[in-house]
Coordinates of C-alpha atoms and ligand atoms in Angstrom, one line a residue:
Chain A
M34 CA 128.0 93.6 166.4
A35 CA 125.9 90.9 168.0
P36 CA 127.5 89.3 171.0
H37 CA 128.7 85.8 170.5
T38 CA 130.1 83.0 172.7
E39 CA 133.5 82.9 170.9
Q40 CA 134.3 86.6 171.6
L41 CA 137.7 85.8 173.0
T42 CA 139.2 84.5 169.8
R43 CA 140.2 87.1 167.2
P44 CA 137.5 87.3 164.5
A45 CA 138.2 85.3 161.4
V46 CA 136.8 88.0 159.2
Q47 CA 137.0 91.6 159.9
L48 CA 135.6 94.3 157.6
R49 CA 135.8 98.0 158.3
S50 CA 134.0 100.5 156.1
L51 CA 134.3 98.2 153.2
T52 CA 133.2 100.0 150.0
R53 CA 133.0 98.6 146.5
S54 CA 131.5 100.3 143.4
F55 CA 131.1 99.7 139.7
E56 CA 131.4 102.8 137.6
D57 CA 129.4 105.3 139.8
R58 CA 127.1 102.7 141.4
T59 CA 128.2 102.1 145.0
V60 CA 127.2 98.5 145.7
L61 CA 128.9 98.1 149.1
D62 CA 128.7 101.3 151.1
G63 CA 130.9 101.1 154.2
I64 CA 130.3 97.6 155.6
D65 CA 131.5 96.8 159.1
L66 CA 131.4 93.1 160.0
D67 CA 133.1 90.7 162.3
I68 CA 132.7 87.0 161.8
P69 CA 134.1 85.0 164.8
A70 CA 136.1 81.9 164.1
G71 CA 133.9 78.9 163.6
Q72 CA 130.6 80.8 163.2
F73 CA 128.1 79.8 160.5
V74 CA 126.7 83.0 158.9
A75 CA 124.1 83.3 156.2
L76 CA 123.9 86.3 154.0
L77 CA 120.5 87.3 152.5
G78 CA 119.6 90.1 150.2
H79 CA 117.7 91.1 147.1
S80 CA 119.1 90.1 143.7
G81 CA 121.6 92.7 142.9
S82 CA 122.1 93.8 146.5
G83 CA 125.8 93.0 146.4
K84 CA 126.0 89.6 148.1
S85 CA 128.3 88.2 145.5
T86 CA 130.3 91.4 145.4
L87 CA 130.9 91.1 149.2
L88 CA 131.8 87.5 149.0
R89 CA 134.2 88.0 146.1
A90 CA 135.8 90.9 148.1
I91 CA 136.4 88.6 151.1
A92 CA 137.7 85.9 148.8
G93 CA 140.1 88.4 147.2
L94 CA 138.7 87.8 143.7
D95 CA 137.7 91.4 142.9
H96 CA 141.0 92.6 141.3
N97 CA 139.5 95.3 139.1
V98 CA 136.8 96.6 141.3
A99 CA 137.1 100.1 142.8
G100 CA 136.8 100.3 146.5
S101 CA 138.2 101.2 149.9
G102 CA 138.1 100.0 153.5
H103 CA 139.9 97.5 155.6
L104 CA 139.5 93.7 155.3
T105 CA 141.1 90.9 157.2
A106 CA 140.5 87.3 156.2
P107 CA 142.2 84.0 157.2
E108 CA 145.1 82.5 155.3
R109 CA 143.2 79.4 154.1
V110 CA 139.9 80.4 152.4
S111 CA 137.8 78.0 150.2
V112 CA 135.1 79.1 147.9
V113 CA 132.1 77.0 146.7
F114 CA 130.5 78.5 143.6
Q115 CA 126.9 78.2 142.4
D116 CA 128.1 75.9 139.7
S117 CA 130.3 73.0 140.8
R118 CA 133.1 74.3 138.5
L119 CA 134.8 71.0 138.2
L120 CA 137.4 70.9 135.4
P121 CA 135.9 68.6 132.8
W122 CA 139.3 67.2 131.8
R123 CA 140.2 66.0 135.3
R124 CA 138.8 63.0 137.0
V125 CA 136.8 63.7 140.2
L126 CA 139.6 62.9 142.5
D127 CA 142.1 65.1 140.6
N128 CA 139.5 67.9 140.7
V129 CA 139.2 67.5 144.5
L130 CA 143.0 67.7 144.7
L131 CA 143.4 70.7 142.5
G132 CA 146.0 72.9 144.1
T133 CA 146.9 70.5 146.9
D134 CA 148.2 67.0 147.0
G135 CA 147.7 63.9 149.1
Q136 CA 145.6 61.1 147.4
D137 CA 144.4 59.9 150.8
K138 CA 143.1 63.2 151.9
G139 CA 141.2 63.5 148.6
R140 CA 139.7 60.1 149.0
A141 CA 138.7 60.8 152.5
A142 CA 137.0 64.0 151.5
L143 CA 135.1 62.3 148.7
A144 CA 134.0 59.6 151.2
E145 CA 132.8 62.3 153.5
V146 CA 130.5 63.8 150.9
G147 CA 129.3 60.3 150.0
L148 CA 131.2 60.0 146.7
K149 CA 133.3 57.0 147.7
G150 CA 134.0 54.9 144.6
R151 CA 133.5 57.8 142.2
E152 CA 137.1 58.9 142.3
R153 CA 137.9 57.9 138.8
A154 CA 134.6 59.3 137.3
W155 CA 134.7 62.2 134.9
P156 CA 132.7 65.3 136.0
S157 CA 130.3 64.9 133.1
E158 CA 129.3 61.6 134.5
L159 CA 128.1 63.1 137.8
S160 CA 124.6 64.4 138.6
G161 CA 124.2 68.0 139.6
G162 CA 124.0 67.1 143.2
E163 CA 127.0 64.8 143.0
A164 CA 129.0 67.5 141.2
Q165 CA 128.2 70.0 143.9
R166 CA 129.2 67.5 146.6
A167 CA 132.5 67.0 144.8
A168 CA 133.0 70.7 144.8
L169 CA 132.3 70.7 148.5
A170 CA 134.9 68.0 148.9
R171 CA 137.4 70.1 147.0
S172 CA 136.8 73.0 149.3
L173 CA 137.3 70.9 152.4
V174 CA 140.5 69.1 151.5
R175 CA 142.3 72.4 152.0
E176 CA 141.0 72.5 155.6
P177 CA 139.8 76.1 155.2
E178 CA 139.5 78.4 158.2
L179 CA 136.9 80.2 156.2
L180 CA 134.4 78.7 153.8
L181 CA 132.7 81.1 151.4
A182 CA 129.7 79.7 149.5
D183 CA 127.8 81.7 146.9
E184 CA 124.4 80.1 146.5
P185 CA 126.0 76.7 146.4
F186 CA 122.6 74.9 146.2
G187 CA 120.8 77.3 143.9
A188 CA 120.9 74.9 141.0
L189 CA 119.7 71.8 142.9
D190 CA 116.3 70.5 143.2
A191 CA 114.4 70.8 146.5
L192 CA 115.1 67.3 147.8
T193 CA 118.8 67.3 147.0
R194 CA 119.0 70.7 148.6
I195 CA 117.6 69.4 151.9
R196 CA 120.1 66.6 151.8
M197 CA 122.9 69.0 151.1
H198 CA 121.9 71.1 154.0
G199 CA 122.4 68.2 156.4
L200 CA 125.7 67.4 154.8
L201 CA 127.0 71.0 155.0
R202 CA 126.0 71.3 158.6
Q203 CA 127.7 68.0 159.4
L204 CA 130.9 69.0 157.6
W205 CA 130.9 72.3 159.4
Q206 CA 130.6 70.6 162.8
R207 CA 133.4 68.3 162.0
H208 CA 135.9 70.8 160.5
Q209 CA 134.7 74.0 162.3
P210 CA 135.5 76.6 159.7
S211 CA 133.8 79.9 159.7
V212 CA 131.2 79.9 157.0
L213 CA 129.7 82.7 155.0
L214 CA 126.8 81.3 153.0
V215 CA 125.1 83.5 150.4
T216 CA 121.6 82.5 149.6
H217 CA 118.3 83.6 148.3
D218 CA 116.4 81.3 150.4
V219 CA 115.2 82.6 153.8
D220 CA 114.4 79.0 155.0
E221 CA 117.8 77.8 154.0
A222 CA 119.4 80.6 156.0
I223 CA 117.3 80.0 159.1
V224 CA 117.7 76.2 159.1
L225 CA 121.5 76.3 158.6
A226 CA 123.0 79.4 160.2
D227 CA 123.8 80.6 163.7
R228 CA 123.5 84.2 162.4
V229 CA 121.7 85.7 159.5
L230 CA 122.7 89.0 157.8
V231 CA 120.5 90.9 155.4
L232 CA 122.4 93.1 152.9
D233 CA 120.4 96.2 152.0
S234 CA 121.4 99.3 150.2
G235 CA 125.1 98.4 150.5
R236 CA 125.0 97.9 154.3
I237 CA 124.2 95.1 156.7
G238 CA 120.5 96.0 157.4
V239 CA 119.7 93.1 159.8
D240 CA 122.0 91.1 162.0
L241 CA 120.1 88.3 163.5
T242 CA 121.4 85.6 165.8
I243 CA 119.4 82.4 165.6
D244 CA 119.4 80.7 168.9
R245 CA 117.8 77.3 168.2
P246 CA 119.5 73.9 168.6
H247 CA 120.5 71.8 165.6
P248 CA 119.3 69.8 163.7
R249 CA 116.5 72.3 162.9
S250 CA 113.3 71.4 161.2
Y251 CA 111.7 73.6 158.6
R252 CA 108.5 73.2 160.5
D253 CA 109.8 74.4 163.8
P254 CA 107.2 77.0 164.8
L255 CA 109.8 79.0 166.7
L256 CA 111.8 79.5 163.5
G257 CA 108.6 81.2 162.1
E258 CA 109.3 84.4 164.0
Y259 CA 112.8 84.6 162.6
R260 CA 111.4 84.0 159.1
E261 CA 108.8 86.8 159.5
Q262 CA 111.4 89.2 160.7
L263 CA 113.7 88.4 157.8
L264 CA 111.0 88.5 155.2
A265 CA 109.9 91.9 156.6
A266 CA 113.5 93.1 156.3
L267 CA 113.6 91.9 152.7
G268 CA 110.3 93.8 152.1
V269 CA 108.3 90.7 151.4
V270 CA 104.7 91.1 152.8
E271 CA 103.0 87.8 153.2
D272 CA 99.5 87.5 151.9
P273 CA 97.2 87.9 154.9
A274 CA 94.9 85.2 153.5
Chain B
M166 CA 108.7 80.4 144.4
S167 CA 112.0 79.1 143.3
T168 CA 111.3 76.0 145.4
S169 CA 108.1 75.1 143.5
A170 CA 109.9 75.7 140.2
S171 CA 112.7 73.3 141.0
T172 CA 110.2 70.8 142.4
S173 CA 108.4 70.7 139.1
T174 CA 111.7 70.3 137.3
S175 CA 112.7 67.3 139.4
T176 CA 109.2 65.8 138.8
T177 CA 109.7 66.0 135.1
T178 CA 113.1 64.5 135.3
S179 CA 111.9 61.5 137.4
T180 CA 109.0 60.9 135.0
T181 CA 111.4 60.7 132.0
T182 CA 113.7 58.4 133.9
T183 CA 110.8 56.0 134.8
A184 CA 109.6 56.0 131.2
T185 CA 113.0 55.1 129.9
T186 CA 113.5 52.4 132.5
T187 CA 110.2 50.7 131.6
A188 CA 110.9 51.0 127.9
T189 CA 114.1 49.1 128.3
A190 CA 112.7 46.4 130.6
P191 CA 112.7 43.3 128.4
L192 CA 109.2 41.9 129.2
D193 CA 107.2 45.1 129.2
T194 CA 106.4 45.3 125.6
E195 CA 103.4 47.6 126.2
A196 CA 105.5 50.3 127.6
R197 CA 107.9 50.0 124.7
D198 CA 105.1 50.7 122.3
T199 CA 103.9 53.9 124.0
P200 CA 104.8 56.7 121.6
R201 CA 105.8 59.1 124.4
S202 CA 108.2 56.7 126.1
R203 CA 111.3 57.9 124.4
R204 CA 112.4 61.2 122.8
R205 CA 113.8 61.3 119.4
G206 CA 117.6 61.6 119.8
L207 CA 119.3 64.5 118.2
S208 CA 122.8 63.0 118.3
P209 CA 123.7 61.1 115.1
G210 CA 123.7 57.8 117.0
R211 CA 126.2 55.1 117.8
R212 CA 129.4 55.1 115.8
L213 CA 129.8 52.1 113.5
P214 CA 133.3 50.5 113.0
A215 CA 135.3 51.6 110.0
T216 CA 132.4 53.7 108.6
R217 CA 134.8 56.2 107.3
L218 CA 136.0 53.7 104.7
I219 CA 132.5 53.2 103.2
G220 CA 132.6 56.3 101.1
P221 CA 136.0 55.7 99.5
A222 CA 135.2 52.0 98.9
L223 CA 132.0 52.9 97.1
L224 CA 133.9 55.4 94.9
L225 CA 136.4 52.7 94.1
A226 CA 133.7 50.2 93.2
L227 CA 132.1 52.8 90.9
W228 CA 135.4 53.5 89.2
A229 CA 136.0 49.7 88.6
A230 CA 132.5 49.1 87.3
A231 CA 132.8 52.1 84.9
S232 CA 136.2 50.9 83.6
A233 CA 135.0 47.3 83.2
A234 CA 131.9 48.5 81.3
G235 CA 134.2 50.5 79.0
Q236 CA 132.7 53.8 79.9
L237 CA 136.0 55.5 80.7
D238 CA 138.7 56.4 78.3
P239 CA 141.7 54.3 79.5
G240 CA 144.0 57.1 78.3
A241 CA 142.4 59.7 80.6
I242 CA 141.3 57.5 83.5
P243 CA 142.9 54.1 83.4
A244 CA 141.2 51.2 85.2
P245 CA 142.0 50.5 88.9
W246 CA 143.8 47.3 88.0
T247 CA 146.0 49.1 85.5
V248 CA 146.9 51.6 88.2
V249 CA 147.7 48.8 90.7
R250 CA 149.9 47.1 88.0
T251 CA 151.8 50.3 87.3
A252 CA 152.3 50.8 91.0
G253 CA 153.7 47.3 91.2
H254 CA 156.1 48.0 88.4
L255 CA 157.2 51.3 89.8
W256 CA 157.7 49.7 93.2
S257 CA 159.8 46.8 92.0
A258 CA 161.9 49.2 89.8
G259 CA 162.7 51.0 93.0
T260 CA 161.6 54.5 92.0
L261 CA 158.3 54.5 93.9
P262 CA 159.8 53.7 97.3
T263 CA 162.5 56.4 96.8
D264 CA 159.9 58.9 95.8
I265 CA 157.6 58.1 98.7
L266 CA 160.5 58.3 101.1
T267 CA 161.6 61.6 99.8
S268 CA 158.1 63.0 100.1
L269 CA 157.5 61.6 103.5
E270 CA 160.8 63.1 104.7
R271 CA 159.8 66.6 103.4
A272 CA 156.4 66.4 104.9
A273 CA 157.7 65.1 108.2
Y274 CA 160.4 67.9 108.6
G275 CA 158.0 70.6 107.5
F276 CA 155.3 69.3 109.7
A277 CA 157.5 69.0 112.8
I278 CA 158.8 72.5 112.4
G279 CA 155.3 73.9 111.7
L280 CA 153.9 72.1 114.7
T281 CA 156.5 73.4 117.0
A282 CA 156.3 76.9 115.7
G283 CA 152.5 76.9 115.8
V284 CA 152.3 75.7 119.4
V285 CA 155.1 77.8 120.7
L286 CA 153.7 81.0 119.1
A287 CA 150.2 80.2 120.3
L288 CA 151.4 79.7 123.8
A289 CA 153.5 82.9 123.8
S290 CA 150.7 85.0 122.4
G291 CA 147.9 83.3 124.3
L292 CA 149.6 83.6 127.7
S293 CA 151.1 87.1 127.6
R294 CA 149.9 90.4 126.4
V295 CA 153.3 91.4 125.1
G296 CA 153.4 88.1 123.2
E297 CA 149.9 88.7 121.8
A298 CA 150.9 92.2 120.7
L299 CA 154.0 91.0 118.9
I300 CA 152.7 87.7 117.5
D301 CA 149.0 87.7 116.8
G302 CA 148.9 90.5 114.2
T303 CA 152.0 89.2 112.5
V304 CA 150.6 85.7 112.1
N305 CA 147.4 87.1 110.7
L306 CA 149.3 89.1 108.2
N307 CA 151.2 86.0 107.2
R308 CA 147.9 84.2 106.9
A309 CA 146.5 86.9 104.6
I310 CA 149.4 86.3 102.1
P311 CA 148.9 83.1 100.0
T312 CA 151.6 80.8 101.2
L313 CA 152.2 79.4 97.7
G314 CA 152.8 82.9 96.5
L315 CA 155.8 83.0 98.8
I316 CA 157.5 80.2 96.8
P317 CA 159.5 82.5 94.4
L318 CA 160.8 84.6 97.3
F319 CA 161.8 81.5 99.3
I320 CA 163.6 80.1 96.3
L321 CA 165.6 83.3 96.1
W322 CA 166.3 83.2 99.8
L323 CA 166.9 79.6 100.5
G324 CA 168.0 78.3 97.2
I325 CA 166.2 75.7 95.1
G326 CA 167.1 72.7 97.4
E327 CA 165.1 71.1 100.2
A328 CA 165.2 74.1 102.6
F329 CA 162.6 76.2 100.8
K330 CA 160.2 73.2 100.4
I331 CA 160.4 72.4 104.1
A332 CA 160.0 76.1 104.9
I333 CA 156.8 76.4 102.8
I334 CA 155.3 73.2 104.3
A335 CA 156.1 74.5 107.8
I336 CA 154.2 77.7 107.0
V337 CA 151.3 75.9 105.7
V338 CA 151.2 73.7 108.8
Y339 CA 151.9 76.3 111.5
I340 CA 149.1 78.7 110.5
P341 CA 146.0 76.5 111.3
I342 CA 147.7 75.1 114.4
Y343 CA 148.5 78.6 115.7
L344 CA 145.0 80.0 114.9
N345 CA 143.1 77.2 116.5
T346 CA 145.3 76.8 119.5
H347 CA 145.4 80.5 120.1
A348 CA 141.6 80.8 119.8
A349 CA 141.2 77.9 122.3
L350 CA 143.7 79.5 124.7
S351 CA 142.0 82.8 124.7
G352 CA 138.6 81.1 125.0
I353 CA 139.4 79.5 128.4
D354 CA 136.4 80.1 130.6
S355 CA 137.1 83.0 133.0
R356 CA 135.3 81.0 135.7
F357 CA 138.2 78.5 135.6
V358 CA 140.6 81.3 136.0
E359 CA 138.8 82.3 139.1
L360 CA 138.8 78.7 140.3
A361 CA 142.6 78.6 139.9
E362 CA 143.0 81.7 142.0
V363 CA 140.7 80.3 144.7
Q364 CA 142.6 77.1 144.8
G365 CA 145.9 78.9 145.0
L366 CA 147.5 77.6 141.8
S367 CA 150.8 79.0 140.8
R368 CA 151.1 80.4 137.3
L369 CA 152.8 77.3 136.0
Q370 CA 150.2 75.0 137.6
F371 CA 147.5 77.1 136.1
V372 CA 149.0 76.7 132.7
R373 CA 149.6 73.0 133.1
K374 CA 146.3 72.0 134.7
I375 CA 143.8 74.4 133.2
V376 CA 145.1 76.3 130.1
V377 CA 146.8 73.5 128.3
P378 CA 144.1 70.8 128.8
G379 CA 141.4 73.4 128.1
A380 CA 143.1 74.4 124.8
L381 CA 143.7 70.8 123.6
P382 CA 140.4 70.4 121.6
G383 CA 141.2 73.5 119.6
F384 CA 144.8 72.4 119.1
F385 CA 143.6 69.1 117.6
V386 CA 141.4 70.9 115.1
G387 CA 144.5 72.8 114.1
L388 CA 146.6 69.7 114.0
R389 CA 144.2 68.0 111.6
L390 CA 144.1 70.9 109.3
G391 CA 147.9 71.1 109.5
V392 CA 148.4 67.5 108.6
T393 CA 146.2 67.8 105.6
G394 CA 148.0 71.1 104.7
S395 CA 151.4 69.5 104.7
W396 CA 150.3 67.0 102.0
L397 CA 148.6 69.6 100.0
G398 CA 151.7 71.8 100.1
L399 CA 153.8 68.8 99.0
V400 CA 151.9 68.2 95.8
V401 CA 152.5 71.7 94.6
L402 CA 156.1 72.0 95.8
E403 CA 157.3 68.8 94.3
Q404 CA 156.1 69.9 90.9
I405 CA 158.6 72.8 91.1
N406 CA 162.2 72.1 90.5
A407 CA 162.3 68.7 92.3
T408 CA 164.3 65.7 91.2
S409 CA 162.5 63.2 93.2
G410 CA 159.3 62.8 95.2
L411 CA 155.7 61.9 94.4
G412 CA 154.9 65.3 92.9
Y413 CA 158.0 65.0 90.7
M414 CA 157.0 61.5 89.6
M415 CA 153.5 62.9 88.6
F416 CA 155.0 65.9 86.9
Q417 CA 157.2 63.6 84.8
A418 CA 154.3 61.3 84.0
Q419 CA 152.4 64.3 82.7
N420 CA 155.1 65.0 80.2
Y421 CA 155.0 61.5 78.9
G422 CA 151.2 61.2 79.0
Q423 CA 151.2 58.4 81.6
S424 CA 147.9 59.0 83.3
D425 CA 148.2 55.7 85.3
V426 CA 151.4 57.0 87.0
I427 CA 149.7 60.2 87.9
L428 CA 146.9 58.2 89.4
V429 CA 149.4 56.1 91.4
G430 CA 150.8 59.3 92.8
L431 CA 147.3 60.6 93.7
L432 CA 146.5 57.3 95.3
V433 CA 149.6 57.4 97.5
Y434 CA 148.9 61.0 98.5
G435 CA 145.3 60.0 99.3
V436 CA 146.3 57.0 101.3
F437 CA 148.9 58.8 103.3
G438 CA 146.5 61.7 103.9
L439 CA 143.9 59.3 105.2
I440 CA 146.3 57.4 107.4
S441 CA 147.8 60.5 109.0
D442 CA 144.4 62.0 109.6
S443 CA 143.2 58.8 111.2
V444 CA 146.3 58.7 113.4
V445 CA 145.6 62.2 114.6
R446 CA 141.9 61.4 115.3
L447 CA 143.0 58.3 117.2
I448 CA 145.3 60.3 119.4
E449 CA 142.6 63.0 119.8
R450 CA 140.1 60.4 121.0
R451 CA 142.6 59.0 123.5
V452 CA 143.7 62.4 124.8
L453 CA 140.2 63.9 124.9
S454 CA 138.5 60.9 126.3
W455 CA 136.8 63.1 128.9
R456 CA 134.7 64.8 126.3
R457 CA 131.2 63.7 125.8
T458 CA 130.3 65.1 122.4
L459 CA 128.1 64.3 119.4
S460 CA 130.8 62.1 117.9
S461 CA 131.5 59.8 120.8
Ligands
ATP7 N1 131.6 93.1 137.1 C1 130.7 94.0 137.2 N2 130.6 95.1 136.5 C2 129.6 96.0 136.7 N3 128.6 95.9 137.6 C3 128.6 94.8 138.3 C4 129.6 93.8 138.2 N4 129.4 92.8 139.1 C5 128.3 93.2 139.8 N5 127.8 94.3 139.3 C6 126.6 95.1 139.8 O1 126.7 95.1 141.2 C7 125.5 94.9 141.8 C8 125.6 93.8 142.8 O2 125.9 92.6 142.1 P1 126.0 91.2 142.9 O3 126.4 90.2 141.9 O4 126.9 91.4 144.1 O5 124.5 90.9 143.4 P2 123.9 89.7 144.2 O6 123.4 90.2 145.5 O7 124.9 88.6 144.3 O8 122.7 89.3 143.3 P3 122.2 87.8 143.0 O9 121.4 87.4 144.2 O10 121.3 88.1 141.8 O11 123.3 86.9 142.7 C9 124.5 94.5 140.7 O12 123.7 95.7 140.4 C10 125.4 94.3 139.5 O13 124.8 94.8 138.3
MG8 MG1 125.1 86.7 143.4

């Protein structure tokens, strides 16, 4: 595994020869992975490469999936899904507090994601970006040690997505959970993460530490190298024109 | 690639928004006239107050007009005012209040039992596989048998008193409540089940915060069918071996050729049916205020 500054602490996530398969298709084929506490990791891979399968395994959501291997994950894990998954019959604040209590904590979390004053709104009254922010607030109230996010910004428009990147990074800095962010978007991965993994044929094909200060700009030329490396790993050949 | 796609989506959205804003700006008449400024809505539009009464009122007016014009045989269909007068007589004689009360009592008991049974059975079969195996097939078997066909059997079992009437009404009521509630329970989105696991909900919390609220819309559909069913069952039941009640009153009137009394009975049934349905709708709108549907 790539060396990292927080080597002394026990890794938050530890996978040893993790295997998952559907029928006879092996989707995860012996994955070894350590994620140190507090690290921000992005996971790239082709559609169908098993990113969601890996994330669901770590979240403990894959009850009926065949597999083997060893997996350690922290006690408090939060998941942000691609859809905001707010319960339409609970007001925003009650959604944020689903599974916990403490009105004040919920209000504070909503304020943090810029939804102060929308506590009593119904989810159907929120825009897509607002709903996703509420989902982020819901995952933060639980003060997770590990935040798993499966393409959380996939359904948002480009502008909102950029704003969400800033927000996620801020929240990460304040709360310091380990983050595993699944994404399709190479740029999103490079701008946000300290470390980018590429899942390929059921294994971690590339493990890249991105050593650039934050906040990063999409136009940072030094990020271009990382981008090319990752695109090559994903088999995307850029048009030479 | 995906970026450019979503950019174009956001552009479309903002264009629409701008168009709508200009269209509603009070001074900008030009923008209001542009044909592309607003899409034709597909929802039926804003709800008008008391619109549900327009249909019945029109029907009543037609009836009154036809009677006044002498187009209706007063022996078969008496005029509205004759019916009202008869109702007044029956009321002051004390038989109508007694009959109404008896009928209401039967409907209420049967309905309460049916409601409880429907909900309990739906929960039991929706929340556990064992419950489903035991209950769902049985209820569907029960549904396949015409409930009114059970009357002779129930009279043999429960005697000819109140018990069999209440039992039949309870059956008429519990079936739609069970079916709709059970369908709604089993239709709970599996994504919400996943969410509950992620948020660490206990089984009880899961039922209270996700399953029950999620199944409420279906429950209300069943409830409305059940309410109507309880009145329908009553009409039939009270014509069999009853000594009081609205159905009995109408049955007697048939023997004496009093069509006005029959109409009084039908009117009372109709009014109560309408009222109880409105009450259920009102509760439904209150409880399901989070829904943004066509009807809101
Ligand atoms: N419940 C399931 N039953 C059968 N096959 C499944 C199931 N879930 C996933 N798969 C298969 O496992 C493979 C990996 O799926 P997964 O959802 O992990 O991909 P992914 O990398 O998240 O893709 P995407 O980027 O499109 O979300 C796919 O080929 C998929 O068809
Ligand atoms: Mg996926």
